[in-house]
């Protein structure tokens, strides 16, 4: 893997893109479990600073960077037009991909690493843990709105850049393969967690079976709807822009809804070690349902709305299985900060699944109340 701290390399990469003023420098930002991200600064003729976001695409995870960038350029251009039509500000409400000097959508360096450059949306913040229902309702509006704006996107032009990304039975099979191979030799540390997943095998196929039977539709979905993939506006405190478009693919709206709940309606962080702090907040759940359904509701079917609470549980279980599988595989996929990080993340997910199971009737009641107001 290329050294990302080697400044000569990075300057070469920065130089592959047009300069937006006088080059001032770059700095890494720690964000996400997958890609490497840097902020690049330019001095403008007016004496200000213009910043861009430079990212190395993790091609171990994203094995089809050409298709991935085709998807992102297509979707952001489409969103740009819609935002303009709706009287919004396309420079702040969607990402923009800046091509290289030779007009390519990304730059391949001498090590084969793929780099892309985005606009940096100024005067925004991200939220990692909810501190009130307003932010989470706003995130619901943002992801619901994203769904709604892309409802008439030509889905046939989208590439499935990571096949079976939210195909939970396929994730279950990967997890069983990780247990069987036990490459890290750590399976004995995770017996209760392994049994937890196995006891829920039947849940895994609920959504994929409905898709296969044509009972729920395939849509253009984001597929990684963590709360911290929404930029909030410093001035208005409102959700402004949905980011991290790497996994925009054909999928189910249930994947987007469910993954948002997994991350944002948890009363603790995704990797909280103290499991007594982990639970599903019904208030946060209600806030997200309100925001999401207000923005996307009319484009969803009754069947999809019926399944929203279950999708929260399903996506939490799926993510937990992925963390656990990575722990057993020796931490080859998600970035970790310490040796047991993936096991800790898996335990957090399973504690949350358990709590959602206890609260499923209440979650269903919330959705039934909110849908009546649509
Ligand atoms: C990864 O790194 P980030 O935040 O973009 C992962 C998601 C997981 C998430 C868990 C491409 O997302 O699927 O839900 O970690 N992205 C990919 O925090 O695998
Ligand atoms: Mg991501």
CSV table of C-alpha atoms and ligand atoms in Angstrom, one decimal:
chain,number,residue,atom,x,y,z
A,1,UNK,CA,0.0,0.0,0.0
A,2,UNK,CA,1.3,3.5,-0.9
A,3,UNK,CA,2.5,5.7,1.9
A,4,UNK,CA,-0.1,8.3,2.4
A,5,UNK,CA,2.1,10.5,4.6
A,6,UNK,CA,4.8,10.8,1.9
A,7,UNK,CA,4.4,14.5,1.0
A,8,UNK,CA,6.2,14.2,-2.3
A,9,UNK,CA,3.6,11.7,-3.4
A,10,UNK,CA,0.8,13.8,-2.3
A,11,UNK,CA,2.0,16.9,-4.1
A,12,UNK,CA,2.3,14.9,-7.3
A,13,UNK,CA,-1.3,13.8,-6.8
A,14,UNK,CA,-2.5,17.3,-6.0
A,15,UNK,CA,-0.7,18.5,-9.1
A,16,UNK,CA,-2.7,16.1,-11.2
A,17,UNK,CA,-5.8,18.2,-10.6
A,18,UNK,CA,-6.2,21.9,-11.7
A,19,UNK,CA,-5.0,24.4,-9.1
A,20,UNK,CA,-7.8,26.5,-7.5
A,21,UNK,CA,-5.4,29.3,-6.6
A,22,UNK,CA,-2.0,29.4,-4.9
A,23,UNK,CA,-1.3,26.0,-3.3
A,24,UNK,CA,-1.0,26.4,0.5
A,25,UNK,CA,-0.9,22.9,1.9
A,26,UNK,CA,-2.9,19.8,2.9
A,27,UNK,CA,-3.8,18.0,6.1
A,28,UNK,CA,-5.3,14.6,6.7
A,29,UNK,CA,-8.8,14.3,8.3
A,30,UNK,CA,-9.8,11.2,10.2
A,31,UNK,CA,-13.2,10.1,9.0
A,32,UNK,CA,-14.9,6.9,8.0
A,33,UNK,CA,-13.7,3.4,8.2
A,34,UNK,CA,-12.7,2.9,4.6
A,35,UNK,CA,-11.1,5.7,2.5
A,36,UNK,CA,-8.2,8.1,3.3
A,37,UNK,CA,-9.2,11.8,3.2
A,38,UNK,CA,-7.2,15.1,3.0
A,39,UNK,CA,-8.1,18.7,2.9
A,40,UNK,CA,-6.1,20.7,0.3
A,41,UNK,CA,-5.9,24.5,0.6
A,42,UNK,CA,-5.5,27.2,-2.0
A,43,UNK,CA,-5.2,30.9,-1.6
A,44,UNK,CA,-7.6,32.8,-3.9
A,45,UNK,CA,-6.9,36.0,-5.8
A,46,UNK,CA,-9.3,37.8,-3.4
A,47,UNK,CA,-7.1,36.8,-0.5
A,48,UNK,CA,-9.4,34.1,0.8
A,49,UNK,CA,-8.9,30.3,1.1
A,50,UNK,CA,-10.5,27.7,-1.1
A,51,UNK,CA,-10.5,24.1,0.2
A,52,UNK,CA,-11.0,20.9,-1.6
A,53,UNK,CA,-11.4,17.3,-0.4
A,54,UNK,CA,-8.9,14.8,-1.7
A,55,UNK,CA,-9.7,11.2,-1.2
A,56,UNK,CA,-7.9,8.0,-1.9
A,57,UNK,CA,-10.5,5.4,-2.8
A,58,UNK,CA,-9.9,2.2,-0.9
A,59,UNK,CA,-9.7,-0.2,-3.9
A,60,UNK,CA,-9.5,-3.2,-1.6
A,61,UNK,CA,-13.1,-2.4,-0.7
A,62,UNK,CA,-14.2,-0.7,-3.9
A,63,UNK,CA,-12.8,-3.0,-6.6
A,64,UNK,CA,-14.5,-1.1,-9.5
A,65,UNK,CA,-13.3,2.5,-9.1
A,66,UNK,CA,-14.2,3.4,-12.7
A,67,UNK,CA,-17.8,2.3,-12.3
A,68,UNK,CA,-17.9,3.8,-8.8
A,69,UNK,CA,-16.9,7.2,-10.1
A,70,UNK,CA,-19.4,6.9,-13.0
A,71,UNK,CA,-22.1,6.4,-10.5
A,72,UNK,CA,-21.0,9.4,-8.4
A,73,UNK,CA,-20.6,11.8,-11.3
A,74,UNK,CA,-24.0,10.7,-12.7
A,75,UNK,CA,-25.8,11.0,-9.4
A,76,UNK,CA,-24.2,14.3,-8.4
A,77,UNK,CA,-24.9,15.9,-11.8
A,78,UNK,CA,-28.5,14.8,-11.5
A,79,UNK,CA,-28.9,16.1,-8.0
A,80,UNK,CA,-27.3,19.4,-9.1
A,81,UNK,CA,-30.1,19.9,-11.7
A,82,UNK,CA,-32.8,19.0,-9.3
A,83,UNK,CA,-31.5,21.3,-6.5
A,84,UNK,CA,-31.3,24.1,-9.0
A,85,UNK,CA,-34.9,23.4,-10.2
A,86,UNK,CA,-36.0,23.5,-6.6
A,87,UNK,CA,-34.3,26.9,-6.0
A,88,UNK,CA,-31.5,25.4,-3.8
A,89,UNK,CA,-27.8,26.0,-3.8
A,90,UNK,CA,-26.1,23.2,-5.8
A,91,UNK,CA,-22.6,24.2,-4.7
A,92,UNK,CA,-23.5,23.4,-1.1
A,93,UNK,CA,-26.4,20.9,-1.2
A,94,UNK,CA,-24.5,18.2,-3.2
A,95,UNK,CA,-20.9,17.2,-3.7
A,96,UNK,CA,-19.2,18.1,-7.0
A,97,UNK,CA,-16.4,15.9,-8.5
A,98,UNK,CA,-13.5,18.0,-9.9
A,99,UNK,CA,-11.9,16.2,-12.9
A,100,UNK,CA,-8.1,15.9,-13.3
A,101,UNK,CA,-6.1,18.1,-15.6
A,102,UNK,CA,-6.6,15.5,-18.3
A,103,UNK,CA,-10.4,15.5,-17.8
A,104,UNK,CA,-10.6,12.1,-16.0
A,105,UNK,CA,-12.9,11.5,-13.1
A,106,UNK,CA,-10.0,10.3,-10.8
A,107,UNK,CA,-6.2,10.1,-10.9
A,108,UNK,CA,-4.3,6.8,-10.7
A,109,UNK,CA,-0.9,7.3,-9.1
A,110,UNK,CA,2.2,5.2,-9.8
A,111,UNK,CA,1.3,2.7,-7.0
A,112,UNK,CA,-2.1,2.2,-8.7
A,113,UNK,CA,-4.0,4.1,-6.0
A,114,UNK,CA,-7.1,6.0,-7.2
A,115,UNK,CA,-7.6,9.6,-6.0
A,116,UNK,CA,-10.5,11.9,-6.5
A,117,UNK,CA,-11.1,15.5,-5.7
A,118,UNK,CA,-14.4,17.0,-4.4
A,119,UNK,CA,-15.5,20.5,-3.4
A,120,UNK,CA,-15.3,21.1,0.3
A,121,UNK,CA,-18.6,22.4,1.6
A,122,UNK,CA,-17.7,25.2,4.0
A,123,UNK,CA,-19.4,26.2,7.2
A,124,UNK,CA,-20.8,22.8,8.0
A,125,UNK,CA,-20.4,20.3,10.8
A,126,UNK,CA,-21.1,16.6,11.2
A,127,UNK,CA,-22.8,14.8,14.1
A,128,UNK,CA,-21.4,11.6,15.4
A,129,UNK,CA,-23.7,11.1,18.4
A,130,UNK,CA,-27.2,12.5,18.7
A,131,UNK,CA,-27.7,15.1,21.4
A,132,UNK,CA,-31.3,15.8,20.6
A,133,UNK,CA,-34.1,14.8,18.3
A,134,UNK,CA,-33.9,17.8,16.0
A,135,UNK,CA,-30.7,16.8,14.4
A,136,UNK,CA,-31.9,13.3,13.8
A,137,UNK,CA,-35.2,14.4,12.4
A,138,UNK,CA,-33.2,16.7,10.0
A,139,UNK,CA,-31.0,13.7,9.0
A,140,UNK,CA,-34.2,11.8,8.3
A,141,UNK,CA,-35.4,14.6,6.0
A,142,UNK,CA,-32.0,14.6,4.3
A,143,UNK,CA,-31.9,10.9,3.5
A,144,UNK,CA,-35.6,10.8,2.7
A,145,UNK,CA,-35.1,13.8,0.4
A,146,UNK,CA,-32.1,12.1,-1.2
A,147,UNK,CA,-34.4,9.2,-1.9
A,148,UNK,CA,-37.1,11.4,-3.3
A,149,UNK,CA,-34.8,13.5,-5.5
A,150,UNK,CA,-33.4,10.3,-7.1
A,151,UNK,CA,-36.8,8.6,-7.5
A,152,UNK,CA,-36.7,9.2,-11.3
A,153,UNK,CA,-32.9,8.6,-11.8
A,154,UNK,CA,-32.3,6.2,-14.6
A,155,UNK,CA,-31.5,3.2,-12.4
A,156,UNK,CA,-30.4,1.1,-15.3
A,157,UNK,CA,-27.4,3.3,-15.8
A,158,UNK,CA,-26.1,2.7,-12.2
A,159,UNK,CA,-23.4,0.1,-11.7
A,160,UNK,CA,-23.6,-2.4,-8.8
A,161,UNK,CA,-20.2,-1.5,-7.5
A,162,UNK,CA,-20.2,-3.9,-4.6
A,163,UNK,CA,-22.5,-6.8,-5.5
A,164,UNK,CA,-24.7,-8.1,-2.7
A,165,UNK,CA,-23.7,-5.2,-0.4
A,166,UNK,CA,-26.9,-5.3,1.7
A,167,UNK,CA,-27.8,-8.9,0.7
A,168,UNK,CA,-28.1,-10.1,4.3
A,169,UNK,CA,-28.2,-13.9,3.5
A,170,UNK,CA,-25.0,-13.4,1.6
A,171,UNK,CA,-23.5,-11.5,4.5
A,172,UNK,CA,-24.6,-14.4,6.8
A,173,UNK,CA,-22.9,-16.9,4.5
A,174,UNK,CA,-19.7,-14.7,4.6
A,175,UNK,CA,-19.9,-14.6,8.4
A,176,UNK,CA,-20.3,-18.5,8.5
A,177,UNK,CA,-17.3,-18.8,6.2
A,178,UNK,CA,-15.3,-16.5,8.5
A,179,UNK,CA,-16.2,-18.7,11.5
A,180,UNK,CA,-15.3,-21.9,9.7
A,181,UNK,CA,-11.9,-20.5,8.5
A,182,UNK,CA,-11.2,-18.7,11.8
A,183,UNK,CA,-8.1,-17.2,10.2
A,184,UNK,CA,-7.3,-15.0,13.3
A,185,UNK,CA,-7.8,-18.0,15.7
A,186,UNK,CA,-10.1,-15.7,17.7
A,187,UNK,CA,-13.4,-17.6,17.3
A,188,UNK,CA,-13.2,-18.9,20.9
A,189,UNK,CA,-13.5,-15.2,22.1
A,190,UNK,CA,-16.7,-14.8,20.3
A,191,UNK,CA,-18.9,-17.9,20.9
A,192,UNK,CA,-21.9,-16.1,22.4
A,193,UNK,CA,-21.8,-13.5,19.5
A,194,UNK,CA,-21.6,-16.3,16.9
A,195,UNK,CA,-24.6,-18.1,18.5
A,196,UNK,CA,-26.4,-14.7,18.5
A,197,UNK,CA,-26.2,-14.5,14.8
A,198,UNK,CA,-27.1,-18.1,14.1
A,199,UNK,CA,-30.2,-17.8,16.2
A,200,UNK,CA,-31.4,-15.0,13.8
A,201,UNK,CA,-30.6,-16.7,10.5
A,202,UNK,CA,-34.2,-16.6,9.4
A,203,UNK,CA,-34.4,-12.8,9.8
A,204,UNK,CA,-31.7,-12.4,7.3
A,205,UNK,CA,-33.8,-13.4,4.2
A,206,UNK,CA,-37.0,-11.4,5.0
A,207,UNK,CA,-36.2,-8.4,2.8
A,208,UNK,CA,-34.3,-10.2,0.0
A,209,UNK,CA,-37.2,-12.7,-0.3
A,210,UNK,CA,-39.6,-9.8,-0.7
A,211,UNK,CA,-37.4,-8.2,-3.4
A,212,UNK,CA,-37.1,-11.5,-5.2
A,213,UNK,CA,-40.9,-11.9,-5.2
A,214,UNK,CA,-41.3,-8.3,-6.5
A,215,UNK,CA,-43.2,-7.3,-3.4
A,216,UNK,CA,-40.8,-4.4,-2.6
A,217,UNK,CA,-39.1,-2.3,-5.3
A,218,UNK,CA,-35.4,-1.7,-6.1
A,219,UNK,CA,-34.6,2.0,-6.0
A,220,UNK,CA,-31.5,4.3,-6.2
A,221,UNK,CA,-30.2,4.1,-2.6
A,222,UNK,CA,-27.3,5.5,-0.7
A,223,UNK,CA,-26.5,2.3,1.3
A,224,UNK,CA,-24.3,4.0,3.9
A,225,UNK,CA,-26.7,6.3,5.7
A,226,UNK,CA,-24.7,6.9,8.9
A,227,UNK,CA,-25.7,10.1,10.6
A,228,UNK,CA,-22.1,11.4,10.0
A,229,UNK,CA,-22.7,11.2,6.3
A,230,UNK,CA,-24.9,14.3,6.5
A,231,UNK,CA,-23.4,17.8,6.6
A,232,UNK,CA,-25.3,20.3,8.7
A,233,UNK,CA,-25.2,24.0,8.0
A,234,UNK,CA,-23.4,26.0,10.8
A,235,UNK,CA,-25.8,29.0,10.3
A,236,UNK,CA,-29.2,27.2,10.1
A,237,UNK,CA,-28.3,24.0,12.0
A,238,UNK,CA,-30.3,22.2,9.3
A,239,UNK,CA,-29.2,19.2,7.3
A,240,UNK,CA,-27.6,20.5,4.1
A,241,UNK,CA,-25.9,17.8,2.1
A,242,UNK,CA,-25.7,14.0,1.9
A,243,UNK,CA,-22.1,12.9,1.4
A,244,UNK,CA,-20.1,9.6,1.1
A,245,UNK,CA,-21.7,8.5,-2.2
A,246,UNK,CA,-19.4,5.5,-2.7
A,247,UNK,CA,-22.2,3.0,-2.2
A,248,UNK,CA,-24.9,4.7,-4.2
A,249,UNK,CA,-26.3,1.7,-6.0
A,250,UNK,CA,-29.6,0.0,-6.8
A,251,UNK,CA,-31.0,-1.2,-3.5
A,252,UNK,CA,-34.0,-1.1,-1.1
A,253,UNK,CA,-35.1,2.1,0.7
A,254,UNK,CA,-35.2,-0.2,3.8
A,255,UNK,CA,-31.4,-0.4,3.7
A,256,UNK,CA,-31.1,3.3,3.9
A,257,UNK,CA,-33.7,3.7,6.6
A,258,UNK,CA,-32.5,0.7,8.7
A,259,UNK,CA,-28.8,1.7,8.6
A,260,UNK,CA,-29.7,5.3,9.8
A,261,UNK,CA,-31.5,3.8,12.7
A,262,UNK,CA,-28.7,1.5,13.5
A,263,UNK,CA,-26.2,4.3,13.9
A,264,UNK,CA,-28.3,7.3,14.9
A,265,UNK,CA,-31.0,5.9,17.2
A,266,UNK,CA,-28.5,4.1,19.4
A,267,UNK,CA,-28.1,5.9,22.7
A,268,UNK,CA,-24.4,5.1,22.6
A,269,UNK,CA,-21.6,5.2,20.0
A,270,UNK,CA,-21.2,2.4,17.4
A,271,UNK,CA,-18.2,1.1,19.4
A,272,UNK,CA,-19.3,1.8,23.0
A,273,UNK,CA,-17.7,-0.8,25.3
A,274,UNK,CA,-20.2,-0.3,28.2
A,275,UNK,CA,-23.1,-2.2,26.8
A,276,UNK,CA,-25.4,-0.8,29.5
A,277,UNK,CA,-25.3,2.5,27.6
A,278,UNK,CA,-26.5,0.9,24.4
A,279,UNK,CA,-30.2,1.0,23.6
A,280,UNK,CA,-32.7,2.1,21.0
A,281,UNK,CA,-34.1,5.5,21.7
A,282,UNK,CA,-37.7,5.5,20.8
A,283,UNK,CA,-37.6,9.3,20.8
A,284,UNK,CA,-34.8,9.3,18.2
A,285,UNK,CA,-36.6,6.6,16.3
A,286,UNK,CA,-39.7,8.7,16.1
A,287,UNK,CA,-37.8,11.8,15.1
A,288,UNK,CA,-36.1,10.0,12.2
A,289,UNK,CA,-39.4,8.3,11.1
A,290,UNK,CA,-41.0,11.8,11.0
A,291,UNK,CA,-38.3,13.4,9.0
A,292,UNK,CA,-37.8,10.5,6.6
A,293,UNK,CA,-41.4,9.9,5.9
A,294,UNK,CA,-42.2,13.6,5.5
A,295,UNK,CA,-39.5,13.8,2.8
A,296,UNK,CA,-39.7,10.3,1.1
A,297,UNK,CA,-43.1,9.1,2.3
A,298,UNK,CA,-45.0,9.6,-0.9
A,299,UNK,CA,-42.5,7.7,-3.0
A,300,UNK,CA,-42.6,4.6,-0.6
A,301,UNK,CA,-45.1,1.8,-0.8
A,302,UNK,CA,-47.2,0.6,2.1
A,303,UNK,CA,-45.2,-2.6,2.3
A,304,UNK,CA,-42.0,-0.7,2.6
A,305,UNK,CA,-43.4,1.5,5.4
A,306,UNK,CA,-44.7,-1.6,7.2
A,307,UNK,CA,-41.1,-2.9,7.3
A,308,UNK,CA,-39.3,0.2,8.5
A,309,UNK,CA,-39.0,-1.0,12.1
A,310,UNK,CA,-37.8,-4.4,11.1
A,311,UNK,CA,-35.2,-2.9,8.8
A,312,UNK,CA,-33.6,-1.1,11.7
A,313,UNK,CA,-33.1,-4.5,13.4
A,314,UNK,CA,-32.0,-6.2,10.2
A,315,UNK,CA,-29.4,-3.6,9.2
A,316,UNK,CA,-28.0,-3.6,12.8
A,317,UNK,CA,-27.7,-7.4,12.7
A,318,UNK,CA,-26.1,-7.3,9.3
A,319,UNK,CA,-23.5,-4.7,10.3
A,320,UNK,CA,-22.8,-6.7,13.5
A,321,UNK,CA,-22.2,-9.8,11.5
A,322,UNK,CA,-19.8,-7.9,9.2
A,323,UNK,CA,-17.8,-6.5,12.2
A,324,UNK,CA,-17.7,-10.0,13.7
A,325,UNK,CA,-16.7,-11.6,10.4
A,326,UNK,CA,-13.9,-9.0,10.1
A,327,UNK,CA,-12.7,-9.7,13.6
A,328,UNK,CA,-12.5,-13.4,12.8
A,329,UNK,CA,-10.8,-12.7,9.4
A,330,UNK,CA,-8.1,-10.7,11.2
A,331,UNK,CA,-9.3,-7.2,10.6
A,332,UNK,CA,-8.8,-6.9,6.9
A,333,UNK,CA,-11.8,-4.7,6.0
A,334,UNK,CA,-12.7,-2.0,8.6
A,335,UNK,CA,-10.0,0.3,10.0
A,336,UNK,CA,-9.5,-0.4,13.7
A,337,UNK,CA,-8.0,1.6,16.5
A,338,UNK,CA,-7.1,-1.3,18.8
A,339,UNK,CA,-7.0,-5.1,18.5
A,340,UNK,CA,-10.5,-6.0,19.6
A,341,UNK,CA,-12.2,-3.0,18.0
A,342,UNK,CA,-14.3,-5.1,15.6
A,343,UNK,CA,-15.5,-7.4,18.4
A,344,UNK,CA,-16.5,-4.4,20.5
A,345,UNK,CA,-18.4,-3.0,17.5
A,346,UNK,CA,-20.1,-6.3,16.9
A,347,UNK,CA,-21.2,-6.6,20.6
A,348,UNK,CA,-22.6,-3.1,20.4
A,349,UNK,CA,-24.7,-4.0,17.4
A,350,UNK,CA,-26.0,-7.1,19.0
A,351,UNK,CA,-27.0,-5.4,22.2
A,352,UNK,CA,-28.9,-2.9,20.0
A,353,UNK,CA,-30.6,-5.7,18.1
A,354,UNK,CA,-31.7,-7.2,21.4
A,355,UNK,CA,-33.1,-4.0,22.6
A,356,UNK,CA,-35.0,-3.4,19.2
A,357,UNK,CA,-36.5,-6.9,19.6
A,358,UNK,CA,-37.9,-5.9,23.0
A,359,UNK,CA,-39.2,-2.6,21.5
A,360,UNK,CA,-40.5,-3.9,18.1
A,361,UNK,CA,-44.2,-3.4,19.1
A,362,UNK,CA,-43.5,0.2,20.1
A,363,UNK,CA,-41.4,0.9,17.0
A,364,UNK,CA,-44.3,-0.4,14.9
A,365,UNK,CA,-46.8,1.8,16.8
A,366,UNK,CA,-44.6,4.8,16.1
A,367,UNK,CA,-44.5,4.1,12.4
A,368,UNK,CA,-48.3,3.6,12.4
A,369,UNK,CA,-48.9,6.9,14.1
A,370,UNK,CA,-46.6,8.9,11.8
A,371,UNK,CA,-47.8,7.3,8.6
A,372,UNK,CA,-51.4,8.5,9.4
A,373,UNK,CA,-50.1,12.1,9.3
A,374,UNK,CA,-48.7,11.8,5.7
B,1,LIG,C1,-18.3,1.7,6.5
B,1,LIG,O1,-16.4,3.9,6.6
B,1,LIG,P1,-17.8,4.3,6.4
B,1,LIG,O2,-18.4,5.1,7.5
B,1,LIG,O3,-18.1,5.0,5.1
B,1,LIG,C2,-19.0,0.7,5.6
B,1,LIG,C3,-20.5,0.7,5.9
B,1,LIG,C4,-20.7,0.3,7.4
B,1,LIG,C5,-19.9,1.3,8.3
B,1,LIG,C6,-20.0,0.9,9.7
B,1,LIG,C7,-18.2,0.6,2.0
B,1,LIG,O4,-18.7,3.0,6.3
B,1,LIG,O5,-21.1,-0.3,5.1
B,1,LIG,O6,-22.1,0.3,7.7
B,1,LIG,O7,-18.5,1.4,7.9
B,1,LIG,N1,-18.8,1.0,4.2
B,1,LIG,C8,-18.4,0.1,3.3
B,1,LIG,O8,-19.6,2.0,10.5
B,1,LIG,O9,-18.3,-1.1,3.6
B,2,LIG,MG1,-18.7,5.0,3.4
